Amino acid sequence: MELLDVVDENNELLGIVKDRKTVHEKSLWHRLVSCWIMNEKGEILLQKRSSMKKRNPNKWSRTGGHVNAGESVENAIIREVKEEIGIELSKQELKLLCTYKRDNIQDKYFGYDFFANVSPKISECVLQKEEVSAVKYMTIEEMELAKEQNNKDYSFVDWTDEEFYKTIKILKDERKNIFLQNSQGM
């Protein structure tokens, strides 16, 4: 059973732990993490969610999941990436891009979006079949095209334009930094 810390509407821990099902049924505030993994070419590693997933089945998305009770957000994303796609990240490889608050009908959570500049080969990924059915690299421009074409194979197509293009700008800035570092021989 997955246990989660319940937080208040200001993301403060309440000292209450509930199972994941209860958190979602009662629409309690909790924490989620996700990670954009970018290789040296500036491509994004996406995972295809399993057909067994309740939310966004068979859609391509970034890696992520819930923060377990007593777990830091950094340890949560390291665990999720290892569990779902078999890639080991260190805290030094992570950069927190942004945090956000979501309050919709079925879910209330605080999200932590991380970035990692690592270059796993597709063949190195070990997929957790209950969560992930495939992985692939995609350019940022291909992501933009999928959004423009409303390609429902991608979870980010359903994001608001504001949140999608804000994320795209951040990813392009990170790519520019990677290319700059690579050109300087760092």
PDB file of C-alpha atoms in Angstrom, residues 52-134:
ATOM      1  CA  MET A  52      -3.194  -0.356 -17.065  1.00  0.00           C
ATOM      2  CA  LYS A  53      -2.794   3.221 -15.775  1.00  0.00           C
ATOM      3  CA  LYS A  54      -5.993   5.010 -14.688  1.00  0.00           C
ATOM      4  CA  ARG A  55      -4.654   8.425 -15.671  1.00  0.00           C
ATOM      5  CA  ASN A  56      -3.348   8.948 -19.218  1.00  0.00           C
ATOM      6  CA  PRO A  57      -3.071   5.273 -20.234  1.00  0.00           C
ATOM      7  CA  ASN A  58      -1.006   4.655 -23.394  1.00  0.00           C
ATOM      8  CA  LYS A  59       0.138   8.289 -23.523  1.00  0.00           C
ATOM      9  CA  TRP A  60       3.706   9.545 -23.775  1.00  0.00           C
ATOM     10  CA  SER A  61       4.812  11.686 -20.826  1.00  0.00           C
ATOM     11  CA  ARG A  62       7.728  12.583 -18.612  1.00  0.00           C
ATOM     12  CA  THR A  63       8.675  10.274 -15.750  1.00  0.00           C
ATOM     13  CA  GLY A  64       7.063  10.959 -12.399  1.00  0.00           C
ATOM     14  CA  GLY A  65       4.880   9.875  -9.544  1.00  0.00           C
ATOM     15  CA  HIS A  66       3.833  10.432  -5.941  1.00  0.00           C
ATOM     16  CA  VAL A  67       6.033  11.470  -3.029  1.00  0.00           C
ATOM     17  CA  ASN A  68       5.765   8.768  -0.363  1.00  0.00           C
ATOM     18  CA  ALA A  69       5.205   9.585   3.305  1.00  0.00           C
ATOM     19  CA  GLY A  70       8.407  10.823   4.931  1.00  0.00           C
ATOM     20  CA  GLU A  71      10.222  11.085   1.583  1.00  0.00           C
ATOM     21  CA  SER A  72      11.924  14.198   0.211  1.00  0.00           C
ATOM     22  CA  VAL A  73      10.929  15.349  -3.271  1.00  0.00           C
ATOM     23  CA  GLU A  74      14.481  14.710  -4.507  1.00  0.00           C
ATOM     24  CA  ASN A  75      14.489  11.144  -3.204  1.00  0.00           C
ATOM     25  CA  ALA A  76      11.006  10.614  -4.659  1.00  0.00           C
ATOM     26  CA  ILE A  77      12.022  11.533  -8.209  1.00  0.00           C
ATOM     27  CA  ILE A  78      15.235   9.502  -7.958  1.00  0.00           C
ATOM     28  CA  ARG A  79      13.129   6.508  -6.848  1.00  0.00           C
ATOM     29  CA  GLU A  80      10.458   7.012  -9.518  1.00  0.00           C
ATOM     30  CA  VAL A  81      12.996   7.259 -12.364  1.00  0.00           C
ATOM     31  CA  LYS A  82      14.814   4.140 -11.108  1.00  0.00           C
ATOM     32  CA  GLU A  83      11.584   2.159 -10.620  1.00  0.00           C
ATOM     33  CA  GLU A  84       9.879   3.133 -13.861  1.00  0.00           C
ATOM     34  CA  ILE A  85      12.726   3.247 -16.391  1.00  0.00           C
ATOM     35  CA  GLY A  86      15.737   1.792 -14.569  1.00  0.00           C
ATOM     36  CA  ILE A  87      17.922   4.919 -14.740  1.00  0.00           C
ATOM     37  CA  GLU A  88      19.872   5.878 -11.628  1.00  0.00           C
ATOM     38  CA  LEU A  89      20.062   9.599 -10.957  1.00  0.00           C
ATOM     39  CA  SER A  90      21.935  11.382  -8.202  1.00  0.00           C
ATOM     40  CA  LYS A  91      20.834  14.525  -6.393  1.00  0.00           C
ATOM     41  CA  GLN A  92      23.732  16.348  -8.097  1.00  0.00           C
ATOM     42  CA  GLU A  93      22.233  15.549 -11.526  1.00  0.00           C
ATOM     43  CA  LEU A  94      18.847  17.040 -10.615  1.00  0.00           C
ATOM     44  CA  LYS A  95      17.756  20.621 -11.071  1.00  0.00           C
ATOM     45  CA  LEU A  96      14.394  21.828  -9.767  1.00  0.00           C
ATOM     46  CA  LEU A  97      12.758  23.701 -12.652  1.00  0.00           C
ATOM     47  CA  CYS A  98       9.530  24.770 -10.997  1.00  0.00           C
ATOM     48  CA  THR A  99       6.844  23.962  -8.484  1.00  0.00           C
ATOM     49  CA  TYR A 100       3.155  24.355  -9.137  1.00  0.00           C
ATOM     50  CA  LYS A 101      -0.218  23.930  -7.487  1.00  0.00           C
ATOM     51  CA  ARG A 102      -3.115  22.012  -9.079  1.00  0.00           C
ATOM     52  CA  ASP A 103      -6.637  22.107  -7.729  1.00  0.00           C
ATOM     53  CA  ASN A 104      -9.057  20.349 -10.012  1.00  0.00           C
ATOM     54  CA  ILE A 105     -12.159  18.233  -9.521  1.00  0.00           C
ATOM     55  CA  GLN A 106     -10.410  14.882  -9.075  1.00  0.00           C
ATOM     56  CA  ASP A 107      -7.040  15.906  -7.670  1.00  0.00           C
ATOM     57  CA  LYS A 108      -5.310  18.449  -5.430  1.00  0.00           C
ATOM     58  CA  TYR A 109      -1.539  18.425  -5.429  1.00  0.00           C
ATOM     59  CA  PHE A 110       1.715  20.324  -5.468  1.00  0.00           C
ATOM     60  CA  GLY A 111       3.987  19.327  -8.323  1.00  0.00           C
ATOM     61  CA  TYR A 112       7.761  19.503  -8.440  1.00  0.00           C
ATOM     62  CA  ASP A 113       9.216  19.488 -11.957  1.00  0.00           C
ATOM     63  CA  PHE A 114      12.856  18.407 -12.138  1.00  0.00           C
ATOM     64  CA  PHE A 115      15.384  18.359 -14.973  1.00  0.00           C
ATOM     65  CA  ALA A 116      18.322  15.989 -15.503  1.00  0.00           C
ATOM     66  CA  ASN A 117      20.933  16.221 -18.232  1.00  0.00           C
ATOM     67  CA  VAL A 118      21.879  12.555 -18.598  1.00  0.00           C
ATOM     68  CA  SER A 119      22.090  10.458 -21.746  1.00  0.00           C
ATOM     69  CA  PRO A 120      20.800   6.944 -21.174  1.00  0.00           C
ATOM     70  CA  LYS A 121      20.515   4.795 -24.251  1.00  0.00           C
ATOM     71  CA  ILE A 122      17.054   3.375 -24.909  1.00  0.00           C
ATOM     72  CA  SER A 123      18.572  -0.116 -24.595  1.00  0.00           C
ATOM     73  CA  GLU A 124      19.763   0.744 -21.047  1.00  0.00           C
ATOM     74  CA  CYS A 125      16.246   1.477 -19.829  1.00  0.00           C
ATOM     75  CA  VAL A 126      14.612  -1.245 -17.740  1.00  0.00           C
ATOM     76  CA  LEU A 127      10.870  -0.695 -17.858  1.00  0.00           C
ATOM     77  CA  GLN A 128       8.477  -1.363 -14.999  1.00  0.00           C
ATOM     78  CA  LYS A 129       5.736  -3.048 -17.063  1.00  0.00           C
ATOM     79  CA  GLU A 130       2.907  -2.013 -14.696  1.00  0.00           C
ATOM     80  CA  GLU A 131       3.827   1.637 -15.276  1.00  0.00           C
ATOM     81  CA  VAL A 132       5.631   1.933 -18.624  1.00  0.00           C
ATOM     82  CA  SER A 133       5.312   0.151 -21.975  1.00  0.00           C
ATOM     83  CA  ALA A 134       8.028   1.967 -23.996  1.00  0.00           C
TER      84      ALA A 134
END
